[in-house]
């Protein structure tokens, strides 16, 4: 993509930077840098610092936007699986959440790569691990380490603002949710408010809660089911985006995805 020929209007710079960052990330998130984004938008890097402290902050904002878009894809699959029977509809929603997650990863591999992972630091920790162990970190700050002056990332983490701050995207089902009212609350690690601020995880939680509320899933089996489901579905997506199933014929990919999702739903019941 060439540099934008028209100048941005005052007040529109942040959306312009995000839009350009999304375009870069879509093709190769490893080349994403604040300097490259500002070059394409047609402003100096100094202008961008009014909106993003550094590359890490930009990556965090992009990751949040991508996760919200992933949820929209999951909900599209959800709607296509609806049934008049409440229990069947709840299971259909859960199935749609899983298949929509995998669909998004296959359709948008660059965005999928940016949405959840980050480069390792000198101690071999991923940016997610650094974010979870950091004390007193500035809310909204990014999680990826700086590998040099505005260096490009390897992979981007679950945004630190999702893990540490109170900011919840407006479309996230976790907004205004009382964790204590959920079957996943109490000592269940899935009741963590930080995790529930990650939009795709919150969507999975909501689908599982609906299964429990309709009797499709017992309360005993409901506890911790998020991690079984997320691990299976995310692992399947990784195999298709980066692993041996990359480039497999579409019918094979569809069959594997449906088998994984159906098996994990059967397994948690």
XYZ file of N, CA and C in Angstrom:
807
model
N 0.851 -1.192 0.000
C 0.000 0.000 0.000
C 0.884 1.238 0.000
N 0.567 2.201 -0.874
C 1.355 3.429 -0.939
C 0.944 4.380 0.157
N 1.776 5.413 0.358
C 1.461 6.403 1.368
C 0.173 7.120 1.001
N -0.589 7.526 1.983
C -1.838 8.233 1.740
C -1.524 9.600 1.127
N -2.295 9.945 0.062
C -2.050 11.218 -0.603
C -2.782 12.363 0.081
N -3.913 12.081 0.728
C -4.661 13.160 1.362
C -4.221 13.310 2.813
N -4.156 14.539 3.317
C -3.772 14.745 4.712
C -4.904 14.357 5.643
N -4.546 13.939 6.851
C -5.575 13.623 7.833
C -6.115 14.914 8.418
N -7.366 14.864 8.881
C -7.969 16.020 9.536
C -7.650 15.962 11.013
N -7.512 17.126 11.623
C -7.188 17.189 13.042
C -8.235 16.420 13.841
N -7.768 15.566 14.722
C -8.679 14.760 15.526
C -8.915 13.382 14.955
N -8.487 13.149 13.708
C -8.690 11.856 13.069
C -7.423 11.012 13.033
N -6.356 11.477 13.650
C -5.087 10.777 13.500
C -5.112 9.400 14.140
N -5.649 9.289 15.336
C -5.648 7.985 16.001
C -6.387 6.928 15.178
N -7.623 7.194 14.707
C -8.282 6.198 13.858
C -7.496 5.888 12.587
N -6.838 6.913 12.024
C -6.053 6.687 10.812
C -4.869 5.769 11.090
N -4.213 5.976 12.219
C -3.085 5.113 12.592
C -3.550 3.684 12.823
N -4.682 3.523 13.484
C -5.205 2.181 13.733
C -5.594 1.496 12.428
N -6.243 2.233 11.543
C -6.655 1.644 10.270
C -5.446 1.188 9.464
N -4.403 2.010 9.432
C -3.203 1.632 8.685
C -2.492 0.468 9.363
N -2.466 0.486 10.697
C -1.861 -0.626 11.419
C -2.572 -1.933 11.151
N -3.884 -1.893 11.066
C -4.652 -3.099 10.760
C -4.325 -3.618 9.368
N -4.146 -2.709 8.418
C -3.808 -3.132 7.059
C -2.444 -3.809 7.020
N -1.478 -3.239 7.734
C -0.145 -3.849 7.772
C -0.207 -5.210 8.455
N -0.890 -5.261 9.588
C -0.970 -6.503 10.349
C -1.667 -7.597 9.571
N -2.564 -7.214 8.705
C -3.325 -8.205 7.950
C -2.425 -9.034 7.045
N -1.383 -8.427 6.532
C -0.491 -9.133 5.621
C 0.720 -9.731 6.330
N 1.327 -8.967 7.243
C 2.489 -9.489 7.976
C 2.709 -8.674 9.244
N 2.174 -9.131 10.377
C 2.314 -8.362 11.617
C 3.753 -8.189 12.067
N 4.676 -8.997 11.567
C 6.072 -8.875 11.978
C 6.710 -7.590 11.456
N 6.119 -7.010 10.432
C 6.669 -5.767 9.882
C 6.038 -4.535 10.511
N 5.124 -4.730 11.435
C 4.405 -3.605 12.027
C 5.317 -2.788 12.935
N 5.375 -1.504 12.696
C 6.122 -0.589 13.554
C 5.432 0.763 13.528
N 5.616 1.520 14.583
C 5.013 2.848 14.651
C 5.563 3.741 13.541
N 6.829 3.573 13.251
C 7.448 4.386 12.203
C 6.831 4.088 10.841
N 6.609 2.802 10.548
C 6.023 2.445 9.257
C 4.574 2.908 9.154
N 3.838 2.791 10.243
C 2.445 3.235 10.240
C 2.364 4.736 9.975
N 3.186 5.515 10.674
C 3.142 6.971 10.481
C 3.611 7.359 9.081
N 4.566 6.618 8.542
C 5.024 6.902 7.181
C 3.881 6.737 6.191
N 3.117 5.673 6.364
C 2.015 5.417 5.434
C 0.872 6.413 5.611
N 0.652 6.850 6.825
C -0.404 7.834 7.070
C 0.027 9.212 6.582
N 1.341 9.456 6.582
C 1.852 10.730 6.101
C 2.118 11.744 7.185
N 2.459 11.253 8.387
C 2.793 12.155 9.493
C 4.127 11.715 10.085
N 4.676 12.548 10.938
C 5.932 12.200 11.591
C 5.663 11.267 12.766
N 6.633 10.437 13.147
C 6.452 9.589 14.329
C 6.122 10.395 15.576
N 6.657 11.610 15.673
C 6.391 12.431 16.854
C 4.903 12.723 17.006
N 4.195 12.882 15.881
C 2.760 13.172 15.944
C 1.988 12.001 16.537
N 2.466 10.791 16.279
C 1.759 9.604 16.769
C 1.890 9.437 18.271
N 2.952 9.980 18.851
C 3.172 9.789 20.289
C 2.129 10.504 21.145
N 1.356 11.384 20.550
C 0.256 11.999 21.286
C -0.857 10.986 21.543
N -0.887 9.937 20.743
C -1.956 8.939 20.839
C -1.450 7.589 21.339
N -0.202 7.270 21.052
C 0.377 5.992 21.464
C 1.764 6.248 22.045
N 1.975 5.772 23.257
C 3.244 6.018 23.954
C 4.422 5.447 23.180
N 4.213 4.275 22.578
C 5.255 3.625 21.802
C 4.603 2.542 20.957
N 5.430 1.766 20.275
C 4.925 0.693 19.420
C 4.071 -0.293 20.193
N 4.466 -0.575 21.426
C 3.727 -1.536 22.236
C 2.296 -1.073 22.483
N 2.129 0.221 22.742
C 0.789 0.759 22.963
C -0.052 0.659 21.696
N 0.559 0.913 20.556
C -0.149 0.757 19.286
C -0.572 -0.691 19.083
N 0.343 -1.613 19.351
C 0.027 -3.026 19.178
C -1.108 -3.468 20.096
N -1.117 -2.968 21.310
C -2.182 -3.316 22.241
C -3.533 -2.826 21.733
N -3.565 -1.596 21.228
C -4.813 -1.052 20.700
C -5.280 -1.843 19.481
N -4.344 -2.221 18.627
C -4.695 -3.026 17.462
C -5.211 -4.400 17.877
N -4.558 -5.002 18.860
C -4.981 -6.322 19.321
C -6.402 -6.282 19.869
N -6.722 -5.238 20.608
C -8.086 -5.110 21.133
C -9.099 -5.000 20.001
N -8.778 -4.197 18.999
C -9.685 -4.033 17.863
C -9.868 -5.358 17.130
N -8.800 -6.096 16.955
C -8.876 -7.381 16.268
C -9.712 -8.370 17.067
N -9.538 -8.385 18.372
C -10.314 -9.303 19.200
C -11.807 -8.998 19.129
N -12.163 -7.720 19.080
C -13.575 -7.348 18.937
C -14.110 -7.847 17.594
N -13.307 -7.740 16.554
C -13.727 -8.240 15.242
C -13.846 -9.760 15.246
N -12.983 -10.410 15.980
C -13.085 -11.861 16.100
C -14.408 -12.256 16.745
N -14.805 -11.535 17.784
C -16.076 -11.822 18.450
C -17.233 -11.656 17.472
N -17.178 -10.632 16.627
C -18.237 -10.435 15.636
C -18.329 -11.640 14.709
N -17.184 -12.199 14.347
C -17.179 -13.404 13.488
C -17.742 -14.592 14.246
N -17.415 -14.727 15.508
C -17.944 -15.813 16.327
C -19.461 -15.710 16.447
N -19.971 -14.493 16.558
C -21.416 -14.298 16.688
C -22.139 -14.574 15.376
N -21.464 -14.346 14.253
C -22.064 -14.675 12.962
C -22.297 -16.172 12.860
N -21.328 -16.952 13.278
C -21.475 -18.407 13.310
C -22.545 -18.811 14.306
N -22.583 -18.110 15.419
C -23.565 -18.373 16.469
C -24.980 -18.243 15.913
N -25.258 -17.160 15.211
C -26.605 -16.919 14.691
C -27.022 -17.989 13.699
N -26.062 -18.500 12.928
C -26.398 -19.504 11.927
C -26.730 -20.850 12.547
N -26.458 -21.011 13.853
C -26.664 -22.303 14.506
C -27.847 -22.288 15.466
N -28.665 -21.239 15.421
C -29.740 -21.094 16.393
C -30.859 -22.117 16.177
N -31.539 -22.452 17.282
C -32.642 -23.410 17.270
C -33.738 -22.885 18.182
N -34.962 -23.367 17.968
C -36.085 -22.931 18.807
C -35.972 -23.498 20.216
N -35.385 -24.676 20.360
C -35.214 -25.302 21.665
C -34.054 -24.629 22.398
N -34.270 -24.192 23.642
C -33.271 -23.404 24.367
C -31.983 -24.187 24.591
N -32.087 -25.444 24.971
C -30.885 -26.240 25.229
C -30.097 -26.463 23.944
N -30.825 -26.815 22.879
C -30.155 -27.019 21.595
C -29.553 -25.715 21.083
N -30.281 -24.618 21.306
C -29.771 -23.312 20.874
C -28.498 -22.942 21.622
N -28.453 -23.246 22.918
C -27.261 -22.941 23.713
C -26.062 -23.732 23.209
N -26.276 -25.005 22.912
C -25.186 -25.823 22.374
C -24.778 -25.329 20.986
N -25.765 -24.894 20.207
C -25.454 -24.342 18.892
C -24.635 -23.074 18.994
N -24.954 -22.269 19.999
C -24.167 -21.053 20.212
C -22.731 -21.404 20.567
N -22.546 -22.361 21.459
C -21.200 -22.773 21.854
C -20.433 -23.311 20.655
N -21.101 -24.095 19.836
C -20.463 -24.634 18.639
C -20.083 -23.499 17.681
N -20.981 -22.537 17.540
C -20.697 -21.409 16.664
C -19.529 -20.573 17.143
N -19.413 -20.421 18.461
C -18.287 -19.679 19.029
C -16.965 -20.349 18.652
N -16.908 -21.668 18.795
C -15.684 -22.389 18.473
C -15.347 -22.352 16.996
N -16.343 -22.616 16.154
C -16.094 -22.624 14.715
C -15.797 -21.214 14.200
N -16.455 -20.214 14.774
C -16.184 -18.843 14.362
C -14.767 -18.414 14.707
N -14.268 -18.871 15.846
C -12.895 -18.587 16.267
C -11.915 -19.158 15.238
N -12.140 -20.411 14.861
C -11.255 -21.056 13.888
C -11.384 -20.395 12.523
N -12.615 -20.091 12.116
C -12.827 -19.416 10.833
C -12.044 -18.108 10.762
N -12.116 -17.326 11.840
C -11.426 -16.040 11.859
C -9.922 -16.242 11.700
N -9.377 -17.218 12.395
C -7.935 -17.473 12.314
C -7.516 -17.832 10.894
N -8.332 -18.634 10.223
C -8.003 -19.055 8.860
C -8.160 -17.906 7.873
N -9.226 -17.139 8.049
C -9.520 -16.054 7.116
C -8.606 -14.845 7.318
N -8.170 -14.631 8.556
C -7.339 -13.466 8.881
C -6.114 -13.901 9.688
N -5.202 -14.662 9.076
C -4.061 -15.182 9.844
C -3.161 -14.091 10.417
N -2.997 -12.985 9.688
C -2.170 -11.896 10.210
C -2.773 -11.275 11.453
N -4.059 -11.022 11.420
C -4.742 -10.472 12.588
C -4.737 -11.462 13.741
N -4.958 -12.723 13.429
C -4.963 -13.749 14.473
C -3.614 -13.797 15.170
N -2.545 -13.676 14.390
C -1.206 -13.719 14.969
C -0.967 -12.528 15.893
N -1.463 -11.373 15.509
C -1.253 -10.178 16.316
C -2.121 -10.163 17.569
N -3.272 -10.818 17.508
C -4.283 -10.656 18.552
C -3.880 -11.213 19.910
N -3.061 -12.253 19.957
C -2.865 -12.941 21.226
C -1.427 -13.120 21.682
N -0.436 -13.055 20.798
C 0.913 -13.437 21.174
C 1.893 -12.290 21.074
N 3.036 -12.411 21.738
C 4.049 -11.364 21.698
C 5.438 -11.954 21.672
N 6.423 -11.146 21.289
C 7.799 -11.626 21.228
C 8.341 -11.936 22.607
N 9.222 -12.888 22.683
C 9.844 -13.233 23.958
C 10.898 -12.198 24.312
N 11.090 -11.974 25.623
C 12.132 -11.050 26.054
C 13.433 -11.815 26.254
N 14.427 -11.152 26.793
C 15.730 -11.778 26.964
C 15.715 -12.942 27.924
N 14.678 -13.039 28.772
C 14.587 -14.138 29.721
C 13.737 -15.277 29.189
N 13.327 -15.171 27.919
C 12.547 -16.230 27.318
C 11.071 -16.175 27.651
N 10.615 -15.084 28.274
C 9.201 -14.971 28.612
C 8.464 -14.279 27.480
N 7.252 -14.751 27.209
C 6.431 -14.060 26.229
C 5.915 -12.776 26.835
N 5.383 -11.894 26.003
C 4.849 -10.642 26.516
C 3.635 -10.881 27.387
N 2.884 -11.946 27.134
C 1.755 -12.278 28.000
C 2.240 -12.617 29.394
N 3.338 -13.378 29.480
C 3.893 -13.738 30.787
C 4.422 -12.507 31.498
N 5.061 -11.599 30.759
C 5.548 -10.383 31.387
C 4.399 -9.538 31.905
N 3.301 -9.490 31.126
C 2.157 -8.675 31.539
C 1.523 -9.221 32.802
N 1.423 -10.551 32.897
C 0.761 -11.146 34.054
C 1.608 -11.051 35.307
N 2.938 -10.878 35.154
C 3.811 -10.830 36.321
C 4.203 -9.408 36.708
N 3.827 -8.432 35.879
C 4.231 -7.047 36.143
C 3.421 -6.462 37.283
N 4.084 -5.697 38.148
C 3.409 -5.010 39.250
C 3.456 -3.518 38.994
N 2.335 -2.859 39.228
C 2.297 -1.406 39.104
C 2.497 -0.919 37.697
N 2.158 -1.744 36.721
C 2.320 -1.311 35.340
C 1.292 -0.255 35.002
N 1.656 0.599 34.116
C 0.794 1.703 33.738
C -0.409 1.183 32.974
N -1.645 1.473 33.397
C -2.828 0.990 32.698
C -2.832 1.452 31.258
N -3.185 0.486 30.384
C -3.281 0.810 28.978
C -1.967 0.704 28.246
N -0.875 0.482 28.976
C 0.415 0.374 28.299
C 0.502 -0.949 27.590
N 1.304 -1.019 26.525
C 1.452 -2.257 25.788
C 2.318 -3.234 26.538
N 2.381 -4.466 25.979
C 3.101 -5.513 26.667
C 4.360 -5.957 25.950
N 4.505 -5.645 24.677
C 5.659 -6.150 23.962
C 6.894 -5.364 24.346
N 8.026 -6.060 24.445
C 9.264 -5.380 24.787
C 9.798 -4.646 23.574
N 10.568 -3.606 23.822
C 11.185 -2.877 22.731
C 12.477 -3.582 22.354
N 12.532 -4.032 21.093
C 13.722 -4.729 20.648
C 14.714 -3.777 20.000
N 14.403 -2.504 19.976
C 15.254 -1.507 19.349
C 14.401 -0.289 19.088
N 14.939 0.732 18.481
C 14.159 1.934 18.205
C 13.011 1.624 17.256
N 11.802 1.529 17.810
C 10.605 1.284 17.013
C 10.736 0.019 16.188
N 11.357 -1.026 16.762
C 11.533 -2.258 16.022
C 10.228 -2.954 15.781
N 10.180 -3.793 14.761
C 8.959 -4.527 14.445
C 8.844 -5.725 15.356
N 7.631 -6.144 15.692
C 7.429 -7.234 16.630
C 7.523 -8.582 15.968
N 7.703 -9.623 16.789
C 7.535 -10.976 16.300
C 6.070 -11.312 16.333
N 5.458 -11.273 17.525
C 4.028 -11.489 17.685
C 3.531 -10.575 18.782
N 2.267 -10.262 18.760
C 1.715 -9.329 19.733
C 0.906 -10.060 20.775
N 0.901 -9.538 21.989
C 0.250 -10.218 23.102
C -1.193 -9.836 23.247
N -1.913 -10.617 24.069
C -3.183 -10.134 24.569
C -2.891 -8.775 25.170
N -3.583 -7.723 24.745
C -3.192 -6.374 25.154
C -3.165 -6.211 26.650
N -2.154 -5.475 27.117
C -2.032 -5.263 28.552
C -3.235 -4.538 29.100
N -3.857 -3.680 28.272
C -5.036 -2.972 28.753
C -6.182 -3.922 28.981
N -6.197 -5.078 28.280
C -7.225 -6.078 28.545
C -6.912 -6.837 29.820
N -5.626 -7.035 30.089
C -5.235 -7.850 31.230
C -5.201 -7.065 32.525
N -4.893 -5.753 32.455
C -4.659 -5.028 33.694
C -5.602 -3.869 33.939
N -6.053 -3.202 32.871
C -6.858 -2.009 33.103
C -8.330 -2.341 33.126
N -9.151 -1.360 33.402
C -10.585 -1.578 33.460
C -11.272 -1.344 32.137
N -10.513 -1.079 31.081
C -11.136 -0.779 29.798
C -11.698 -2.041 29.181
N -12.990 -2.016 28.854
C -13.638 -3.149 28.207
C -14.282 -2.641 26.935
N -13.987 -3.233 25.767
C -14.632 -2.781 24.545
C -16.141 -2.820 24.692
N -16.833 -1.851 24.076
C -18.282 -1.732 24.255
C -19.014 -2.966 23.792
N -18.472 -3.687 22.796
C -19.154 -4.860 22.281
C -18.858 -6.108 23.081
N -17.985 -6.003 24.080
C -17.617 -7.177 24.855
C -18.744 -7.605 25.774
N -19.112 -8.918 25.791
C -20.158 -9.387 26.680
C -19.765 -9.316 28.135
N -18.478 -9.015 28.399
C -18.046 -8.928 29.792
C -18.404 -7.594 30.423
N -18.788 -6.595 29.613
C -19.100 -5.282 30.164
C -20.309 -5.379 31.087
N -20.206 -4.771 32.239
C -21.273 -4.727 33.234
C -21.651 -6.103 33.757
N -20.802 -7.078 33.562
C -21.101 -8.421 34.046
C -20.652 -8.562 35.490
N -21.476 -9.185 36.296
C -21.127 -9.458 37.685
C -20.576 -10.870 37.754
N -19.258 -11.052 37.907
C -18.690 -12.397 37.910
C -19.310 -13.289 38.965
N -19.769 -12.724 40.075
C -20.327 -13.551 41.136
C -21.627 -14.210 40.723
N -22.289 -13.672 39.679
C -23.559 -14.245 39.254
C -23.374 -15.364 38.254
N -22.148 -15.629 37.854
C -21.866 -16.636 36.845
C -21.510 -17.960 37.484
N -21.896 -19.080 36.816
C -21.498 -20.390 37.321
C -19.998 -20.567 37.373
N -19.246 -19.697 36.671
C -17.789 -19.836 36.644
C -17.114 -19.050 37.748
N -17.905 -18.447 38.651
C -17.301 -17.607 39.674
C -16.793 -18.437 40.839
N -16.375 -17.759 41.910
C -15.856 -18.467 43.075
C -14.379 -18.704 42.924
N -13.959 -19.948 43.151
C -12.542 -20.271 43.067
C -12.114 -20.636 41.659
N -13.026 -20.676 40.739
C -12.703 -20.999 39.355
C -11.793 -19.915 38.786
N -10.627 -20.287 38.229
C -9.741 -19.266 37.660
C -10.388 -18.490 36.526
N -11.398 -19.073 35.893
C -12.070 -18.380 34.796
C -12.869 -17.185 35.273
N -13.060 -17.065 36.597
C -13.810 -15.924 37.123
C -12.953 -14.669 37.202
N -11.681 -14.774 36.859
C -10.783 -13.620 36.887
C -11.326 -12.485 36.027
N -11.537 -11.305 36.605
C -12.012 -10.172 35.806
C -11.069 -9.835 34.660
N -9.767 -10.051 34.856
C -8.804 -9.747 33.794
C -9.057 -10.609 32.567
N -9.241 -11.916 32.783
C -9.511 -12.799 31.658
C -10.829 -12.452 30.990
N -11.808 -12.102 31.794
C -13.125 -11.816 31.231
C -13.157 -10.509 30.450
N -12.093 -9.737 30.514
C -12.008 -8.536 29.699
C -11.402 -8.819 28.330
N -10.996 -10.052 28.070
C -10.520 -10.433 26.746
C -11.750 -10.854 25.939
N -12.162 -10.088 24.928
C -13.462 -10.309 24.291
C -13.753 -11.733 23.816
N -12.843 -12.434 23.095
C -13.191 -13.793 22.677
C -13.391 -14.738 23.864
N -12.586 -14.566 24.910
C -12.753 -15.405 26.098
C -14.093 -15.109 26.759
N -14.450 -13.833 26.850
C -15.727 -13.455 27.450
C -16.895 -14.018 26.656
N -16.759 -14.066 25.344
C -17.819 -14.639 24.508
C -17.965 -16.132 24.779
N -16.848 -16.821 24.942
C -16.886 -18.243 25.280
C -17.525 -18.459 26.643
N -17.159 -17.638 27.614
C -17.747 -17.727 28.952
C -19.261 -17.575 28.875
N -19.720 -16.578 28.127
C -21.154 -16.334 28.013
C -21.871 -17.521 27.375
N -21.253 -18.131 26.372
C -21.868 -19.288 25.717
C -21.946 -20.478 26.672
N -20.893 -20.702 27.440
C -20.902 -21.799 28.409
C -21.899 -21.534 29.530
N -21.995 -20.299 29.966
C -22.970 -19.951 30.998
C -24.390 -20.217 30.511
N -24.639 -19.923 29.248
C -25.969 -20.191 28.692
C -26.244 -21.690 28.650
N -25.222 -22.471 28.319
C -25.397 -23.928 28.326
C -25.761 -24.420 29.721
N -25.102 -23.864 30.737
C -25.397 -24.259 32.114
C -26.792 -23.803 32.527
N -27.180 -22.610 32.115
C -28.486 -22.066 32.503
C -29.638 -22.844 31.885
N -29.423 -23.423 30.716
C -30.489 -24.158 30.037
C -30.475 -25.648 30.354
N -29.478 -26.093 31.109
C -29.384 -27.507 31.442
C -28.613 -28.328 30.434
N -28.073 -27.676 29.405
C -27.276 -28.406 28.419
C -25.941 -28.852 29.005
N -25.539 -28.199 30.092
C -24.276 -28.500 30.763
C -24.506 -28.380 32.259
N -24.113 -29.403 33.017
C -24.311 -29.346 34.464
C -23.373 -28.323 35.079
N -23.748 -27.788 36.241
C -22.893 -26.818 36.917
C -21.550 -27.438 37.286
N -21.567 -28.715 37.606
C -20.313 -29.396 37.956
C -19.375 -29.448 36.758
N -19.915 -29.758 35.583
C -19.093 -29.838 34.381
C -18.762 -28.445 33.826
N -19.563 -27.475 34.207
C -19.348 -26.114 33.718
C -18.042 -25.520 34.234
N -17.666 -25.815 35.459
C -16.507 -25.196 36.086
C -15.223 -25.506 35.309
N -14.542 -24.459 34.880
C -13.265 -24.620 34.187
C -13.370 -25.056 32.744
N -14.592 -25.192 32.230
C -14.750 -25.674 30.853
C -14.165 -24.702 29.836
N -14.037 -23.414 30.225
C -13.456 -22.427 29.310
C -12.092 -22.866 28.802
N -11.287 -23.392 29.717
C -9.906 -23.684 29.358
C -9.791 -24.921 28.474
N -10.650 -25.901 28.699
C -10.672 -27.060 27.803
C -11.089 -26.631 26.401
N -12.153 -25.831 26.337
C -12.662 -25.395 25.035
C -11.664 -24.495 24.314
N -11.148 -23.498 25.029
C -10.238 -22.542 24.400
C -8.953 -23.233 23.948
N -8.433 -24.139 24.774
C -7.194 -24.831 24.410
C -7.382 -25.652 23.142
N -8.494 -26.379 23.067
C -8.738 -27.225 21.903
C -8.930 -26.392 20.640
N -9.755 -25.372 20.738
C -10.068 -24.568 19.563
C -8.857 -23.747 19.116
N -8.154 -23.161 20.079
C -6.986 -22.365 19.712
C -5.881 -23.251 19.138
N -5.699 -24.427 19.718
C -4.706 -25.347 19.180
C -5.031 -25.759 17.762
N -6.307 -26.010 17.499
C -6.734 -26.358 16.146
C -6.445 -25.207 15.189
N -6.758 -23.990 15.615
C -6.504 -22.825 14.770
C -5.011 -22.670 14.480
N -4.183 -22.881 15.493
C -2.735 -22.772 15.300
C -2.229 -23.800 14.285
N -2.748 -25.020 14.354
C -2.344 -26.048 13.394
C -2.693 -25.643 11.967
N -3.801 -24.936 11.828
C -4.254 -24.551 10.496
C -3.558 -23.302 9.980
N -3.132 -22.438 10.878
C -2.493 -21.188 10.462
C -0.979 -21.338 10.348
N -0.362 -22.045 11.310
C 1.096 -22.142 11.354
C 1.628 -23.568 11.285
N 0.770 -24.561 11.440
C 1.220 -25.937 11.566
C 1.023 -26.778 10.322
N 0.997 -28.096 10.491
C 0.938 -29.016 9.351
C -0.359 -28.958 8.558
N -1.409 -28.362 9.118
C -2.664 -28.247 8.371
C -2.736 -26.962 7.552
N -1.687 -26.164 7.625
C -1.653 -24.938 6.826
C -1.669 -25.292 5.342
N -2.575 -24.709 4.606
C -2.670 -24.983 3.180
C -3.462 -26.222 2.842
N -4.031 -26.891 3.841
C -4.851 -28.072 3.574
C -6.102 -27.665 2.805
N -6.659 -28.561 1.993
C -7.881 -28.230 1.251
C -8.994 -27.781 2.187
N -9.788 -26.862 1.718
C -10.845 -26.298 2.556
C -11.780 -27.361 3.137
N -12.196 -28.377 2.366
C -13.063 -29.405 2.953
C -12.400 -30.141 4.118
N -11.097 -30.356 4.020
C -10.375 -31.022 5.107
C -10.342 -30.124 6.338
N -10.050 -28.863 6.124
C -10.014 -27.906 7.231
C -11.366 -27.840 7.925
N -12.426 -27.777 7.141
C -13.775 -27.695 7.711
C -14.094 -28.952 8.516
N -13.741 -30.105 7.965
C -14.022 -31.365 8.659
C -13.256 -31.454 9.978
N -11.986 -31.069 9.962
C -11.182 -31.111 11.184
C -11.734 -30.134 12.220
N -12.063 -28.933 11.789
C -12.590 -27.931 12.721
C -13.874 -28.416 13.375
N -14.775 -28.953 12.589
C -16.045 -29.431 13.139
C -15.826 -30.611 14.071
N -14.893 -31.483 13.719
C -14.616 -32.642 14.581
C -14.058 -32.190 15.929
N -13.118 -31.257 15.910
C -12.521 -30.768 17.155
C -13.580 -30.106 18.033
N -14.375 -29.227 17.453
C -15.392 -28.514 18.234
C -16.442 -29.478 18.763
N -16.909 -30.388 17.930
C -17.927 -31.343 18.383
C -17.382 -32.271 19.466
N -16.131 -32.684 19.316
C -15.540 -33.584 20.316
C -15.348 -32.881 21.654
N -14.925 -31.629 21.638
C -14.706 -30.944 22.914
C -16.033 -30.652 23.596
N -17.079 -30.353 22.832
C -18.397 -30.149 23.440
C -18.894 -31.447 24.055
N -18.712 -32.549 23.336
C -19.112 -33.846 23.892
C -18.288 -34.173 25.130
N -17.018 -33.799 25.113
C -16.138 -34.113 26.232
C -16.462 -33.366 27.506
N -16.901 -32.113 27.400
C -17.205 -31.347 28.613
C -18.580 -31.676 29.169
N -19.387 -32.386 28.420
C -20.712 -32.768 28.895
C -20.622 -34.089 29.621
